[in-house]
PDB file of C-alpha atoms in Angstrom:
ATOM      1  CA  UNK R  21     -18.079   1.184 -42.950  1.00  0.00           C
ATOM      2  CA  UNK R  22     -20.043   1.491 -46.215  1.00  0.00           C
ATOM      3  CA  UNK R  23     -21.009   5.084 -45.021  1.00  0.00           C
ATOM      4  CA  UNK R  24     -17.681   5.956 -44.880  1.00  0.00           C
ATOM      5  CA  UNK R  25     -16.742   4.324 -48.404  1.00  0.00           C
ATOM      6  CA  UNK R  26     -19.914   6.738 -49.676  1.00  0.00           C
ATOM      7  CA  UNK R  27     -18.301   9.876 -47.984  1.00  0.00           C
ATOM      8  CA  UNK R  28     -16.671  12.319 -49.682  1.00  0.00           C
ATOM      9  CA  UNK R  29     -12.794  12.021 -49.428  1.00  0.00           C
ATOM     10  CA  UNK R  30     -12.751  15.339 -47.267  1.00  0.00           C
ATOM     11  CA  UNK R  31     -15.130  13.399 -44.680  1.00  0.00           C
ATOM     12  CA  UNK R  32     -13.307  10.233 -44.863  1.00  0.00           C
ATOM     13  CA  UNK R  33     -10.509  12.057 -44.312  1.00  0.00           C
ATOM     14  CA  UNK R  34     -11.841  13.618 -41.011  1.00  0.00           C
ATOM     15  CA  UNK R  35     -12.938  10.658 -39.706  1.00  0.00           C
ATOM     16  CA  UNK R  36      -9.500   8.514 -40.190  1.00  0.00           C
ATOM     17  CA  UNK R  37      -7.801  11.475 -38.162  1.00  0.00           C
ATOM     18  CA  UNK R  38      -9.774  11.530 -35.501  1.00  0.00           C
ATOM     19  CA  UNK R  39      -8.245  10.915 -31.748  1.00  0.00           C
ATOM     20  CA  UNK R  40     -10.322   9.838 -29.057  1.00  0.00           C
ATOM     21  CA  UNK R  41      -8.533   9.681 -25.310  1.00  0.00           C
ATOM     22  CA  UNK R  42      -7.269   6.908 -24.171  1.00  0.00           C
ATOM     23  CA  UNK R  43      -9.674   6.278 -21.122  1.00  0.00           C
ATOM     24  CA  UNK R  44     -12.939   5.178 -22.900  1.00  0.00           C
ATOM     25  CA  UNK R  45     -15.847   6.949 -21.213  1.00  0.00           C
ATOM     26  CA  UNK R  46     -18.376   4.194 -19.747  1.00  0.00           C
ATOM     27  CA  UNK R  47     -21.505   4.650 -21.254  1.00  0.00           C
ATOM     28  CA  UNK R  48     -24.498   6.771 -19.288  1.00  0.00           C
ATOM     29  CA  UNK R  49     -21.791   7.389 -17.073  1.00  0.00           C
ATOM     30  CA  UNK R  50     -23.129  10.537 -15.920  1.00  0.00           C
ATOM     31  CA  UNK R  51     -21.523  12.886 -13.700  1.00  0.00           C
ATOM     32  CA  UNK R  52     -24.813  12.433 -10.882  1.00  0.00           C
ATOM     33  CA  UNK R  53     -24.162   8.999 -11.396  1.00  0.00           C
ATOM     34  CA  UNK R  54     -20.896   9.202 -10.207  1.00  0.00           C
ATOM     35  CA  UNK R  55     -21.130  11.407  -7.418  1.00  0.00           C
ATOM     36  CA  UNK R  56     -23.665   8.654  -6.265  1.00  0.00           C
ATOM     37  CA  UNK R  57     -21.212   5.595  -6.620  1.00  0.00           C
ATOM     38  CA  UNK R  58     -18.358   7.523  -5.202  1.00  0.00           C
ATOM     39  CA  UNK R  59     -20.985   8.148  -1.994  1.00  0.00           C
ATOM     40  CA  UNK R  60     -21.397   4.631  -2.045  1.00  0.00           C
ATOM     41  CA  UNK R  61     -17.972   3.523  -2.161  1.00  0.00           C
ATOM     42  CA  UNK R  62     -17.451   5.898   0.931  1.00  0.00           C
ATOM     43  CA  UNK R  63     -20.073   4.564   2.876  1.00  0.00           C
ATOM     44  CA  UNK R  64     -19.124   1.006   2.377  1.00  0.00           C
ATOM     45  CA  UNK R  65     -15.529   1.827   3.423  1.00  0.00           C
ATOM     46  CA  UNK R  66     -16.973   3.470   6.454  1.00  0.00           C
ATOM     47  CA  UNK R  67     -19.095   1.230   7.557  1.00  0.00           C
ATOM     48  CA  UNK R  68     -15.979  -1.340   7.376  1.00  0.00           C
ATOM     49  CA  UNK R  69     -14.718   0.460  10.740  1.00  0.00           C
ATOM     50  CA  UNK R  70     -15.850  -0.007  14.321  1.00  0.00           C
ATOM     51  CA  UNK R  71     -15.319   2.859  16.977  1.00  0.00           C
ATOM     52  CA  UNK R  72     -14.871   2.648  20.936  1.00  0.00           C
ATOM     53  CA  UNK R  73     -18.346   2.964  22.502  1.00  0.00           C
ATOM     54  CA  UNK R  74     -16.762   5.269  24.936  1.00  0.00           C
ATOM     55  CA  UNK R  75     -13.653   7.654  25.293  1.00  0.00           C
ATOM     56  CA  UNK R  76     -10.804   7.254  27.542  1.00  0.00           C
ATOM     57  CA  UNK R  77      -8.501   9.793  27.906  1.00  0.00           C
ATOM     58  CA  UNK R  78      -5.925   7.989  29.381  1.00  0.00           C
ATOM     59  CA  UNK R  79      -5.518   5.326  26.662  1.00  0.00           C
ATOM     60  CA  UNK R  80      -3.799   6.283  23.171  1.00  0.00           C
ATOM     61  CA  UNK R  81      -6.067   7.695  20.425  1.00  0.00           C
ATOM     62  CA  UNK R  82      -6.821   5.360  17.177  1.00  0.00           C
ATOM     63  CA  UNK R  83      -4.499   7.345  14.846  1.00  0.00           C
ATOM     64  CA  UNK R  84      -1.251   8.812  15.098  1.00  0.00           C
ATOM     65  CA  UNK R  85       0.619  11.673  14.203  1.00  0.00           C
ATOM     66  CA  UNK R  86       0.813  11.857  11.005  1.00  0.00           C
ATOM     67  CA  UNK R  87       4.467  13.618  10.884  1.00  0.00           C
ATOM     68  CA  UNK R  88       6.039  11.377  13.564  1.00  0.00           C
ATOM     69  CA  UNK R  89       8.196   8.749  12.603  1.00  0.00           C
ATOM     70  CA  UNK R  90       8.772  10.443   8.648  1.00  0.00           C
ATOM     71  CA  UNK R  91      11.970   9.572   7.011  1.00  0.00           C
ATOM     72  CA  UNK R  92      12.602  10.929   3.213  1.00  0.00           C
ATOM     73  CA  UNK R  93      14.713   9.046   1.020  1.00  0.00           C
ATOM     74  CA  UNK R  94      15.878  11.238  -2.461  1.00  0.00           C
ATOM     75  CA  UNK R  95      17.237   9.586  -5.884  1.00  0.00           C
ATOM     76  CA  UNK R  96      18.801  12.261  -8.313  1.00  0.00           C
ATOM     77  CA  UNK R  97      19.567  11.843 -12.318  1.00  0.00           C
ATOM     78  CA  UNK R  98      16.739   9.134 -12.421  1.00  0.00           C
ATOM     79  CA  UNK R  99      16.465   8.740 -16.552  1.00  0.00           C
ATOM     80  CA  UNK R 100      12.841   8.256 -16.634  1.00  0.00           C
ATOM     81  CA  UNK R 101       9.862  10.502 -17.581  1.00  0.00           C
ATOM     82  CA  UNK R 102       8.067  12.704 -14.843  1.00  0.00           C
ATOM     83  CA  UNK R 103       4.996  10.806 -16.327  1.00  0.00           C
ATOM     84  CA  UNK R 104       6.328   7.224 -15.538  1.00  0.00           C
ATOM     85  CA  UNK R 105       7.502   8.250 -12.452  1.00  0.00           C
ATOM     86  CA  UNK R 106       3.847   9.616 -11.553  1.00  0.00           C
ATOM     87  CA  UNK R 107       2.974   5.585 -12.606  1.00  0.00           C
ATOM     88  CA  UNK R 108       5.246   4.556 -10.157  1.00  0.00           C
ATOM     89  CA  UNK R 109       3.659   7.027  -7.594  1.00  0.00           C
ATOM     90  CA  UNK R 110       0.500   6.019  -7.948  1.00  0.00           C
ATOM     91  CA  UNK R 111       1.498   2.426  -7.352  1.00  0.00           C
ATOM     92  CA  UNK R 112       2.932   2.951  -4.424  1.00  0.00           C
ATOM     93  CA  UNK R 113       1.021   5.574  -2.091  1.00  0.00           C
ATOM     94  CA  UNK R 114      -0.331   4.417   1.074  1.00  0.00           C
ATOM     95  CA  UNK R 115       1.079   0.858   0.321  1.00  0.00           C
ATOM     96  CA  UNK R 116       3.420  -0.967   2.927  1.00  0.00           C
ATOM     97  CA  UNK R 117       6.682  -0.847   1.896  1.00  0.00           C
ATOM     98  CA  UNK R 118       7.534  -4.177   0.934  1.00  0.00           C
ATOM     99  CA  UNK R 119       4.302  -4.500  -0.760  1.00  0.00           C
ATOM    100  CA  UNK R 120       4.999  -1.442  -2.624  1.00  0.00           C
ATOM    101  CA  UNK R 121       8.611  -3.356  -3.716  1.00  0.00           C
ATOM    102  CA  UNK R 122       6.656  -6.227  -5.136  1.00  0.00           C
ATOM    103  CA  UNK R 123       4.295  -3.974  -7.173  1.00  0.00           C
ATOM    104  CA  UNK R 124       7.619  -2.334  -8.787  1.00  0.00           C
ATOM    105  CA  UNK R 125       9.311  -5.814  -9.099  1.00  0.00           C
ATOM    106  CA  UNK R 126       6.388  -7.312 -10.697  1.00  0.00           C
ATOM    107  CA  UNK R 127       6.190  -4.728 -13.220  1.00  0.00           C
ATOM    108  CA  UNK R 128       9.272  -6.651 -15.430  1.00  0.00           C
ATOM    109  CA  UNK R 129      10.841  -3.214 -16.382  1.00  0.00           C
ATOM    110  CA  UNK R 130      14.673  -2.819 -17.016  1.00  0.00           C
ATOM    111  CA  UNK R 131      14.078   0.956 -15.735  1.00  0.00           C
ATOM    112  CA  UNK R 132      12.231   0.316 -12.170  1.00  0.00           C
ATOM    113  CA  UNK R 133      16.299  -0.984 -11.011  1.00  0.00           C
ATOM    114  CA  UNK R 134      16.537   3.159  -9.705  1.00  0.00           C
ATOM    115  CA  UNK R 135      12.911   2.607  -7.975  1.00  0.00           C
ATOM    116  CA  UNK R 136      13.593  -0.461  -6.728  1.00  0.00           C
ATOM    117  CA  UNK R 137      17.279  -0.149  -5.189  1.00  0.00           C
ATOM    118  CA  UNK R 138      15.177   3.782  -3.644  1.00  0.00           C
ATOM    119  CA  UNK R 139      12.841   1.041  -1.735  1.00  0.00           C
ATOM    120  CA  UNK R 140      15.606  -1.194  -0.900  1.00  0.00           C
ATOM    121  CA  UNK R 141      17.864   1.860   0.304  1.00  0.00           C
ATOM    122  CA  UNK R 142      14.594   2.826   2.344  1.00  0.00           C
ATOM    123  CA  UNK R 143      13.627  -0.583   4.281  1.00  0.00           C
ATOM    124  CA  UNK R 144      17.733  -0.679   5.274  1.00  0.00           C
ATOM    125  CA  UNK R 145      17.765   2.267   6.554  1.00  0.00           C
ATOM    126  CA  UNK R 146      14.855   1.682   8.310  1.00  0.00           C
ATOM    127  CA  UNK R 147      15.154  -2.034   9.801  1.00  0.00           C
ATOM    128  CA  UNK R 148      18.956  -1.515  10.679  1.00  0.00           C
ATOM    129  CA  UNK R 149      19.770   1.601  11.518  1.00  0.00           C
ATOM    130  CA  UNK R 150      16.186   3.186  12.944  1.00  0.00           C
ATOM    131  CA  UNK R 151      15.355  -0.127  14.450  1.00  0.00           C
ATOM    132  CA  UNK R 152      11.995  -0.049  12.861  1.00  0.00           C
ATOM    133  CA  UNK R 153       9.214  -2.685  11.975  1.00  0.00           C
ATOM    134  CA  UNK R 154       8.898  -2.883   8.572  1.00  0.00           C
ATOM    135  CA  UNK R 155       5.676  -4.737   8.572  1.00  0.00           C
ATOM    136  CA  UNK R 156       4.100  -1.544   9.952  1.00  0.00           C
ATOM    137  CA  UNK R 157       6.059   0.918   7.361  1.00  0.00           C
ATOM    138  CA  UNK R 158       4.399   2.727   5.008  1.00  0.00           C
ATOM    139  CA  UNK R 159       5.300   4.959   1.649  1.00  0.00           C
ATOM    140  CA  UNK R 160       3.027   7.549   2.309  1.00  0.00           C
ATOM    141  CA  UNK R 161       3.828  10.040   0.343  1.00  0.00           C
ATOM    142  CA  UNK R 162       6.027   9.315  -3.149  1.00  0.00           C
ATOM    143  CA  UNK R 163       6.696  12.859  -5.441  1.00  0.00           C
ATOM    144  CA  UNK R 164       8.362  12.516  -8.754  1.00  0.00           C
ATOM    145  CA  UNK R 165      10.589  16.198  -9.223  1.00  0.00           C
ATOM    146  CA  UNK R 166      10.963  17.479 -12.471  1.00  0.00           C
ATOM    147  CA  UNK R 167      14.589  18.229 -13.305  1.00  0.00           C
ATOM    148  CA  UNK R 168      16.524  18.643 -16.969  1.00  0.00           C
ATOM    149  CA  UNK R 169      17.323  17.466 -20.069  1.00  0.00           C
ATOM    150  CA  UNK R 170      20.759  16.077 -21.266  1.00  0.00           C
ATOM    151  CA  UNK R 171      20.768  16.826 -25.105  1.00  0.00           C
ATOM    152  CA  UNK R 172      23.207  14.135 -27.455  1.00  0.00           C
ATOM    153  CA  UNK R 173      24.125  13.494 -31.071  1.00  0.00           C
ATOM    154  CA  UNK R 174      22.727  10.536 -32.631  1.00  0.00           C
ATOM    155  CA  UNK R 175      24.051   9.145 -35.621  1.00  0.00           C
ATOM    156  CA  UNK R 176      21.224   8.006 -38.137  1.00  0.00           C
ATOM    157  CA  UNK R 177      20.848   6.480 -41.724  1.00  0.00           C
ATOM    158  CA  UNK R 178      22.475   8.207 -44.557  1.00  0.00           C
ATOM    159  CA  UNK R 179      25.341  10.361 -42.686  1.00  0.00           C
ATOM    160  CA  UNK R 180      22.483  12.274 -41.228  1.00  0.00           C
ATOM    161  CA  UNK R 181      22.693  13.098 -37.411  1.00  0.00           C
ATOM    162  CA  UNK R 182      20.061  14.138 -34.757  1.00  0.00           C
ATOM    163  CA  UNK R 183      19.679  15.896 -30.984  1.00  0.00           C
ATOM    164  CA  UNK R 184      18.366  13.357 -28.548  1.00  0.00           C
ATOM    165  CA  UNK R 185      17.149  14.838 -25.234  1.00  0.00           C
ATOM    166  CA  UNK R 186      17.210  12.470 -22.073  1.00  0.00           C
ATOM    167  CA  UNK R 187      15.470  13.915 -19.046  1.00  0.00           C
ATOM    168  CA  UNK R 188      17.425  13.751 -15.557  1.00  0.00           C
ATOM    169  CA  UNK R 189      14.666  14.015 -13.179  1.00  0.00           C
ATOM    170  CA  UNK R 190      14.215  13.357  -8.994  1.00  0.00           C
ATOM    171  CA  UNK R 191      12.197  10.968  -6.787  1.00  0.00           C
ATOM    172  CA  UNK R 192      11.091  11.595  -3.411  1.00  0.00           C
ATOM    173  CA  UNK R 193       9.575   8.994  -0.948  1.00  0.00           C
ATOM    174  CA  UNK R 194       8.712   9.389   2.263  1.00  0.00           C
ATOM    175  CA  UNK R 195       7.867   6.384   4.401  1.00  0.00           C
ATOM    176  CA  UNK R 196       6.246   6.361   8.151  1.00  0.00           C
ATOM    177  CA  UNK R 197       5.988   3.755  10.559  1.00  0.00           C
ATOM    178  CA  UNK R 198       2.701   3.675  12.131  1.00  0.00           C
ATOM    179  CA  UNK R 199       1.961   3.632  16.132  1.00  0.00           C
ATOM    180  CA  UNK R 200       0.865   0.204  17.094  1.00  0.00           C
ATOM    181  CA  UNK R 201      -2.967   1.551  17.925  1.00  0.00           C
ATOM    182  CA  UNK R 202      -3.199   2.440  14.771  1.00  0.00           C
ATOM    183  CA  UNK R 203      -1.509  -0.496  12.803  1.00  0.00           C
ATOM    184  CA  UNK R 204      -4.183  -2.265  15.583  1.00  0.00           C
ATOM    185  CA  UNK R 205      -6.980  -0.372  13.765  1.00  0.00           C
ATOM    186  CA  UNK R 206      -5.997  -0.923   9.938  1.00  0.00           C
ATOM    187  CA  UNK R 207      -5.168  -4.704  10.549  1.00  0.00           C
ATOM    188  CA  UNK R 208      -7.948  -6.336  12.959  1.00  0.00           C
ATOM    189  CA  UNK R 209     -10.713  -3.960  13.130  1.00  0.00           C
ATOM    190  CA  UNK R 210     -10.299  -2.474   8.976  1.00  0.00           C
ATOM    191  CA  UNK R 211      -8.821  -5.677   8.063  1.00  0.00           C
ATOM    192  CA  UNK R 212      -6.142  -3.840   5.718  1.00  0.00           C
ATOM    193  CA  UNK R 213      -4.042  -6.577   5.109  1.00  0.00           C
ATOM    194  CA  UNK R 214      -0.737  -6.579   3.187  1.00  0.00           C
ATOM    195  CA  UNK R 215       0.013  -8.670   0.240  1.00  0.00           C
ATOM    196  CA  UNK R 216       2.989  -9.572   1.616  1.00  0.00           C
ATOM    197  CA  UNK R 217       2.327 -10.607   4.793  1.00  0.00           C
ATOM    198  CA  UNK R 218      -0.861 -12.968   4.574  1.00  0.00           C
ATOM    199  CA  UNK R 219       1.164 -14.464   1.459  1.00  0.00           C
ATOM    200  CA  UNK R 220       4.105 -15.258   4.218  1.00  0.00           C
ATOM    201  CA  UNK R 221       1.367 -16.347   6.555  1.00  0.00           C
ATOM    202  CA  UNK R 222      -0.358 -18.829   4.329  1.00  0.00           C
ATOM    203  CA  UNK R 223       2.726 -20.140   2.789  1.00  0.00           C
ATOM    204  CA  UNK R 224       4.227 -20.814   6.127  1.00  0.00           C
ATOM    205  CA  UNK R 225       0.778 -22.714   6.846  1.00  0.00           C
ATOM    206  CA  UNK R 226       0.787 -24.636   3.521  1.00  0.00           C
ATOM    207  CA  UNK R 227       4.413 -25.614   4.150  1.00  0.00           C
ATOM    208  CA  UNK R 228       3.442 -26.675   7.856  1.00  0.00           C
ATOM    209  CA  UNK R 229       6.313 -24.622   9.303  1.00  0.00           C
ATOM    210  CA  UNK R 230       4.051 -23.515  12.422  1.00  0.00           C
ATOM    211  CA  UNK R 231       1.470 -25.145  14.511  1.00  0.00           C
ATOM    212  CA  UNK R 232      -2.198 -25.532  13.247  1.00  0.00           C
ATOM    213  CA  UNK R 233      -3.385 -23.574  16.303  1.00  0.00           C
ATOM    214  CA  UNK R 234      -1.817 -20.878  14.463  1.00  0.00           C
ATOM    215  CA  UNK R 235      -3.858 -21.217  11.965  1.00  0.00           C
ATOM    216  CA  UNK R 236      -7.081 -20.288  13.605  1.00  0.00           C
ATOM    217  CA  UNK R 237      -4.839 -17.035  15.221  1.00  0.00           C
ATOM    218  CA  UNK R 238      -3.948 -16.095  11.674  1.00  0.00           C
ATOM    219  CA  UNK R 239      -7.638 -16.644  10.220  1.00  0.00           C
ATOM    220  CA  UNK R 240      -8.315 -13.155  10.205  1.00  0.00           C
ATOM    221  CA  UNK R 241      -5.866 -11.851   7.969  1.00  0.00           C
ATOM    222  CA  UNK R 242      -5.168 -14.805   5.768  1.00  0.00           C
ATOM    223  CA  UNK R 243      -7.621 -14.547   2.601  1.00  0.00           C
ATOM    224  CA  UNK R 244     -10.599 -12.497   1.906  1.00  0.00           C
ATOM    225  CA  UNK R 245     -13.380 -14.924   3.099  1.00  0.00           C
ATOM    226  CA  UNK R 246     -11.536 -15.056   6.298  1.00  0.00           C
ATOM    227  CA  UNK R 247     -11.469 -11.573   6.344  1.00  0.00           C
ATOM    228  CA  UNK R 248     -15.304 -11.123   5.941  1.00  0.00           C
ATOM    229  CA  UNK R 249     -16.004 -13.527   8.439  1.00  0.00           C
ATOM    230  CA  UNK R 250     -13.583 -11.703  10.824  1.00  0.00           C
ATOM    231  CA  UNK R 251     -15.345  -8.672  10.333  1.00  0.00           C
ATOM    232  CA  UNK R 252     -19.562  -9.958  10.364  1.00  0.00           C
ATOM    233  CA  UNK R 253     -17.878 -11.577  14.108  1.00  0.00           C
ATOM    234  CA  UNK R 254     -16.662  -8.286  15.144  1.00  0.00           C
ATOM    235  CA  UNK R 255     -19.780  -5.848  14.091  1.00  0.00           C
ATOM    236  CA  UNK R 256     -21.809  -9.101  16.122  1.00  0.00           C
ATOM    237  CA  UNK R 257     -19.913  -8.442  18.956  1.00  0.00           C
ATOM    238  CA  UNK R 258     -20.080  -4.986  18.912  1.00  0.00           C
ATOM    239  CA  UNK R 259     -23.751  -5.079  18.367  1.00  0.00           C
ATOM    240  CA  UNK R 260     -23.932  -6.851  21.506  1.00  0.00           C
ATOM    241  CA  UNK R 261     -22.144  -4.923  23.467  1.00  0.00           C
ATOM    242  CA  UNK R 262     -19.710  -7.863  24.032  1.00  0.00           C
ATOM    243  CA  UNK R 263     -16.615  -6.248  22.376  1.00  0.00           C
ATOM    244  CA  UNK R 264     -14.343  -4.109  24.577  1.00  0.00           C
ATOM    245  CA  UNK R 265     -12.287  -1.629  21.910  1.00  0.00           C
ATOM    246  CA  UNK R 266      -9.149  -0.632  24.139  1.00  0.00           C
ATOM    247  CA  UNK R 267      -9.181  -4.304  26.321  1.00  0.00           C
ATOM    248  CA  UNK R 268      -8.856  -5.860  22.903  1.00  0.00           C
ATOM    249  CA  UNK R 269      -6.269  -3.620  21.851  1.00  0.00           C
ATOM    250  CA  UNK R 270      -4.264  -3.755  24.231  1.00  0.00           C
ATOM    251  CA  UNK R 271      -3.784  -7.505  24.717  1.00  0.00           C
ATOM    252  CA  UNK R 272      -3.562  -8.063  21.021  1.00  0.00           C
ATOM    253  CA  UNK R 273      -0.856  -5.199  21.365  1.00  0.00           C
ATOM    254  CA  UNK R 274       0.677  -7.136  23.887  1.00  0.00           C
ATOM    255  CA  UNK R 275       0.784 -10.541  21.929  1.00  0.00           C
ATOM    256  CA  UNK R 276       2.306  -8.677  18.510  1.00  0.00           C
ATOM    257  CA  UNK R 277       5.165  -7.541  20.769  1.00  0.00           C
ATOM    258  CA  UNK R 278       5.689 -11.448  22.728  1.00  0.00           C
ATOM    259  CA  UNK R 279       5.951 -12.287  18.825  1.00  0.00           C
ATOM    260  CA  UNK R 280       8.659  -9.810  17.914  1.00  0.00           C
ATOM    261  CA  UNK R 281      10.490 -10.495  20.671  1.00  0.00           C
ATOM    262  CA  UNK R 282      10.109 -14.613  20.904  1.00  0.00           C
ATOM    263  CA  UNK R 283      12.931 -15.385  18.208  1.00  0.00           C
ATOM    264  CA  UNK R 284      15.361 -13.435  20.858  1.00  0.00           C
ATOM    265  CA  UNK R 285      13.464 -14.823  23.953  1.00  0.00           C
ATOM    266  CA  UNK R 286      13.929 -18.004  23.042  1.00  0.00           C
ATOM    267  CA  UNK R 287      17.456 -18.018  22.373  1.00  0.00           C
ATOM    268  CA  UNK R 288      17.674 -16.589  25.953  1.00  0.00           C
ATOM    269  CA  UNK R 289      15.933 -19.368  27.758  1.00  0.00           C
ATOM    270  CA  UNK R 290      17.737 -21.835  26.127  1.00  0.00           C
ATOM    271  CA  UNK R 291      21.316 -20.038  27.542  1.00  0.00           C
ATOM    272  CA  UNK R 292      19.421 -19.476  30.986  1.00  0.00           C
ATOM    273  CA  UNK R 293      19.398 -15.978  30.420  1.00  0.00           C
ATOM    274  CA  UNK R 294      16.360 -13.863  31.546  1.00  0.00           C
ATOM    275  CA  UNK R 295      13.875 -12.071  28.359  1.00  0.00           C
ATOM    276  CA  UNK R 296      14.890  -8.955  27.141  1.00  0.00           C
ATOM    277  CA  UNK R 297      12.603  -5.554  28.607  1.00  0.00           C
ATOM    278  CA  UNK R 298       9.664  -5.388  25.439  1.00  0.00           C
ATOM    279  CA  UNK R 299      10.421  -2.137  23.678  1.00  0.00           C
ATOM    280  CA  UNK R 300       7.636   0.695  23.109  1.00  0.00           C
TER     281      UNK R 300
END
C-alpha cells in the first residue's frame, strides 16, 4: 500500500483500474498439473464401476439407447439472459428430474417461476400421459436459444427518458427415461443416487413409516458411508468371484417392479381380485 502512495499518480492510476477475472487462478496451478488431476478424477470414477466377467448375448446390454425414450419440452419469450439461462443449464444436465426441480427451487429467484413451471410441465407430461417413472427420468440435455430484444421508454429523473432493451429468449430441455439395466447400473453397482430419493428414503425411515427390515434393503443408497460400504462389499464379491452381474440384475429388476406395482397389488388382494400383468 505504501508503494502505491509513493507511485506516481499515472501508476496509481493504472493499478486502481485494473480488472482481474472473476475465477481466481489457484496458485502453481499448472496446466501439467491439471491434466494429471483430471486423469485422476477419471480413474477414480472408473474404478467406481464393476463389469460382467462374461458376455451374454441374450441378456440386455448395460446402457441404453441413448435417443430412445427422448421427449423435448420448449418455453418461448423467457425474459432472462442467454447467460443465466446457461446457469440454469449447467445445473441441471444429467440430473434426475426432480432433483434438477429442487436445484432451481432452492435457488430463491423470482425469475426461475418460467424454469420451474418448464420442469413441472415436463414430469406431467411424463408421469400422466407417457406413463413413465420419474425416478428414472433424466434432463439430459438443457439448451438455452438466443432470441430478441424488446426495446421500451423509460422515464428517468429530470424529464429525461431512456431505451430499455429486454431480451425474449428460448429454453429447450430434453429429458429421457432410462432402461431399467441401466438405471440398475447407475444406482447399485455406480451408486448414483438422487437427492431426492435417499432424502424420501431416510425421512420415511426417521418417521418410522416402513418396516426396519427396510432399512437394511435401503442401506445402499441412503447416505454416503452406506454407499462406500455398499461398494468395498461389491468389488469383495467380485474379487471373489462370488458376484453374478446379470443374476443380480435381474432379480433386483424384478423386486423394483413388485415395488411399483405393490400399492395397486395390494388394493387388488384386498377386493379378491388377481395382480395386475408387471409392465416392461
Amino acid at each position: 500500500m505504501l508503494s502505491l502512495l509513493r507511485a506516481p499518480t499515472k501508476a496509481r492510476a493504472a493499478a486502481a483500474t485494473q480488472t482481474r477475472d472473476f475465477y481466481f487462478p489457484r496458485k502453481h496451478w499448472f496446466p501439467w498439473r491439471v491434466r494429471l488431476v483430471r486423469q485422476r478424477q477419471a480413474a477414480l470414477r472408473a474404478k467406481r464401476h464393476i463389469w460382467p466377467r462374461r458376455q451374454d448375448p441374450e441378456e440386455a446390454p448395460i446402457f441404453g439407447d441413448k435417443e430412445g425414450d427422448v421427449l423435448s419440452f420448449r418455453e418461448e419469450e423467457v425474459r432472462i439472459s442467454v447467460k443465466k439461462l446457461e446457469h440454469y443449464a449447467k445445473i441441471m444436465k444429467h440430473k434426475q428430474i426432480q432433483d434438477a426441480y429442487d436445484w432451481v427451487d432452492s435457488l430463491s429467484r423470482m425469475k426461475s417461476e418460467v424454469i420451474l413451471k418448464l420442469l413441472e410441465k415436463a414430469m406431467e407430461e411424463c408421469r400422466d400421459r407417457r406413463g413413465w417413472d420419474l425416478g428414472r427420468t433424466y434432463v439430459v440435455d438443457p439448451q438455452p436459444g438466443r432470441g430478441h430484444y424488446v426495446k421500451s421508454l423509460r422515464k428517468h429523473s429530470r424529464g429525461r427518458y431512456g431505451i430499455m432493451k429486454a431480451p425474449r429468449n428460448n429454453f429447450i430441455i430434453r429429458v429421457r427415461q432410462m432402461p431399467l439395466e441401466e438405471w440398475f447400473h447407475r444406482i447399485f453397482i455406480y451408486n448414483k443416487v438422487p437427492r431426492s430419493l435417499s432424502g424420501d428414503m431416510r425421512l420415511a425411515l426417521h418417521q418410522k413409516r416402513v418396516s426396519p427390515q427396510m432399512q437394511k434393503e435401503w442401506s445402499p443408497y441412503l447416505h454416503a458411508n452406506s454407499r462406500l460400504f455398499h461398494r468395498k462389499e461389491l468389488k469383495w464379491l467380485d474379487s471373489t468371484r462370488q458376484f453374478d452381474y446379470y443374476q443380480v440384475r435381474r432379480e433386483w429388476i424384478e423386486k423394483y417392479k413388485a415395488n411399483l406395482l405393490r400399492s395397486s397389488t395390494e388394493a387388488r388382494e384386498a377386493r379378491g381380485l388377481p395382480p395386475l400383468p408387471m409392465a416392461e
